[in-house]
Amino acid sequence: MLSGKNILLGITGGIAAYKTTFLVRLLIKAGAQVKIVLTESASSFVSPLTLATLSKNPVLTNFAKEDDHSIDWNNHVELGLWADLIIIAPATANTLSKMANGNCDNLLLASYLSAKCPVYYAPAMDLDMYKHPSTKHSFERLESFGNIMIPATAGELASGLHGEGRMAEPEDIVTFISIHLASGLPLSGKKVLITAGPTYEAIDPVRFIGNHSSGKMGYELAKTAAGLGAEVVLVSGPSNQSLSNSRINLIKVVSANEMYDAAHQYFNEVDVAIAAAAVADYRPKTVANQKIKKSEDDLSIELIKNKDILFSLGELKINQFLVGFALETENELENAQKKLKKKNLDAIVLNSLNDDGAGFGKPTNKITFIDKNLTIKAFELKTKAEVAADIWGEIVNRIHA
Ligand code: CTP
């Protein structure tokens, strides 16, 4: 959810500021770009050098920025507009009061006032300050501006007292923001199952029958679904695709049988399932225990049919929106429509090997989306990420119709 986001982190002067080093690491790990503004007093609690190193950006405190030869200024308007979201953590009673009242006596407040993006703040203060009507008044005003509070937790405070006012832990701040961002998205609250990649069917301990599927289409579908707010289970055959998204549960399998089991394990609990895998239709009837030695001039391997995963999901389907792929070389539309009916699908994505640039191992794809009412929509040749967005656009329209 935070991947690719520009995050402006404002750190104000409280003891919890030391924890923001962990927060910065988590944000960077989640794929965000982070710029940091410290208030004067915050730099007594956490080292700007540590934060600059972790965020890979200079840490800003003042309007003026001085180097050896010149004086420049830190443009709060640019900073505010650069940000996709602002996090103020820890947020002291003093800064919250200034935010609530439009005060603007430091770079952080000026950036806050210039920004148009969502603002999250994680208060940290002593328990009586947290309870004070004046602080509560700040919370209410900030809520009326649309700013989002990440509530403080109860525990031991710097004063030695015990009560509410501890800043939320960095992991909890990241989870809170991720869930909050996802809640307004078209697939929020939805669960999605995707199969991807090839399957490998063992011949002996070192050889297998496989195909050239890279898995890229399925991985892009998973990433797009996660970006649209879904919780995704991605069942993938052997693939070199990389993934780092906490909303995607990657289940690695090798054979068609393993993919069948994993897909069936999750199918009941999902709202949408997409079979993008290039499943081997056949597997060797027996798998040799030892490496098959070279002897005769001819070697025959007897193959038996694998179970059709998608067909079986079509039989089990209750309310799930079920999507298949069809890779065809002749009578494409007709064959795809036959598959859609036979496998009891809600839609099928046709890609033809006759299209240049479409298909296995390629970075691009050209698809036609066909739904069960036989509405047909053909798309141009696009990158697989763009194709994934088109496919999800079609699915989202239909599940929300
Ligand atoms: N599929 C599956 N399990 C199989 C075979 C296919 O889940 N054992 C799924 C694929 O993931 C794809 C769809 O079925 O979504 C169609 O796959 P495709 O290979 O085009 O069709 P087949 O049904 O295998 O028919 P054919 O190979 O004869 O065209």
mmCIF file of C-alpha atoms and ligand atoms in Angstrom, residues 195 256 259 274-282 306-311 313 323-328 335 339 342-343 345 348, ligand 1:
data_model
loop_
_atom_site.group_PDB
_atom_site.id
_atom_site.type_symbol
_atom_site.label_atom_id
_atom_site.label_comp_id
_atom_site.label_asym_id
_atom_site.label_seq_id
_atom_site.Cartn_x
_atom_site.Cartn_y
_atom_site.Cartn_z
ATOM 1 C CA THR A 195 -2.568 -18.872 -9.971
ATOM 2 C CA ALA A 256 0.041 -29.151 -11.151
ATOM 3 C CA MET A 259 -1.142 -26.058 -7.453
ATOM 4 C CA ILE A 274 -8.031 -15.713 -11.594
ATOM 5 C CA ALA A 275 -6.293 -18.723 -13.156
ATOM 6 C CA ALA A 276 -3.332 -17.190 -14.964
ATOM 7 C CA ALA A 277 -1.057 -20.222 -14.610
ATOM 8 C CA ALA A 278 0.168 -22.216 -17.577
ATOM 9 C CA VAL A 279 -0.583 -25.571 -16.016
ATOM 10 C CA ALA A 280 0.960 -28.639 -17.642
ATOM 11 C CA ASP A 281 -1.907 -30.674 -19.072
ATOM 12 C CA TYR A 282 -0.017 -33.966 -18.637
ATOM 13 C CA ASN A 306 -3.449 -33.598 -14.878
ATOM 14 C CA LYS A 307 -6.607 -32.430 -13.156
ATOM 15 C CA ASP A 308 -7.955 -29.174 -14.598
ATOM 16 C CA ILE A 309 -7.734 -26.765 -11.656
ATOM 17 C CA LEU A 310 -9.948 -24.101 -13.187
ATOM 18 C CA PHE A 311 -12.612 -26.587 -14.269
ATOM 19 C CA LEU A 313 -13.050 -24.356 -9.262
ATOM 20 C CA VAL A 323 -11.704 -15.697 -14.449
ATOM 21 C CA GLY A 324 -9.643 -17.928 -16.720
ATOM 22 C CA PHE A 325 -7.060 -17.351 -19.419
ATOM 23 C CA ALA A 326 -7.110 -18.886 -22.857
ATOM 24 C CA LEU A 327 -4.034 -19.105 -25.006
ATOM 25 C CA GLU A 328 -5.191 -19.934 -28.515
ATOM 26 C CA ASN A 335 -12.353 -21.526 -28.523
ATOM 27 C CA LYS A 339 -13.662 -22.641 -22.474
ATOM 28 C CA LYS A 342 -17.160 -25.448 -20.158
ATOM 29 C CA LYS A 343 -15.308 -24.197 -17.081
ATOM 30 C CA LEU A 345 -16.386 -18.903 -15.743
ATOM 31 C CA ILE A 348 -12.070 -15.257 -19.821
HETATM 32 N N1 CTP B 1 -6.003 -24.488 -16.379
HETATM 33 C C1 CTP B 1 -6.002 -25.019 -15.106
HETATM 34 N N2 CTP B 1 -5.605 -26.318 -14.900
HETATM 35 C C2 CTP B 1 -5.209 -27.091 -15.931
HETATM 36 C C3 CTP B 1 -5.196 -26.548 -17.238
HETATM 37 C C4 CTP B 1 -5.593 -25.244 -17.430
HETATM 38 O O1 CTP B 1 -6.355 -24.324 -14.160
HETATM 39 N N3 CTP B 1 -4.824 -28.335 -15.687
HETATM 40 C C5 CTP B 1 -6.468 -23.111 -16.580
HETATM 41 C C6 CTP B 1 -5.410 -22.132 -17.026
HETATM 42 O O2 CTP B 1 -4.801 -21.521 -15.909
HETATM 43 C C7 CTP B 1 -6.202 -21.148 -17.861
HETATM 44 C C8 CTP B 1 -7.313 -21.985 -18.430
HETATM 45 O O3 CTP B 1 -7.403 -23.147 -17.625
HETATM 46 O O4 CTP B 1 -6.818 -20.152 -17.058
HETATM 47 C C9 CTP B 1 -7.161 -22.406 -19.870
HETATM 48 O O5 CTP B 1 -5.928 -22.976 -20.081
HETATM 49 P P1 CTP B 1 -5.516 -23.468 -21.522
HETATM 50 O O6 CTP B 1 -4.203 -24.165 -21.423
HETATM 51 O O7 CTP B 1 -5.672 -22.353 -22.517
HETATM 52 O O8 CTP B 1 -6.678 -24.463 -21.875
HETATM 53 P P2 CTP B 1 -6.891 -25.959 -21.603
HETATM 54 O O9 CTP B 1 -8.137 -26.086 -20.800
HETATM 55 O O10 CTP B 1 -5.674 -26.624 -21.049
HETATM 56 O O11 CTP B 1 -7.192 -26.477 -23.072
HETATM 57 P P3 CTP B 1 -6.220 -26.634 -24.342
HETATM 58 O O12 CTP B 1 -4.808 -26.762 -23.809
HETATM 59 O O13 CTP B 1 -6.729 -27.840 -24.990
HETATM 60 O O14 CTP B 1 -6.427 -25.406 -25.172
#
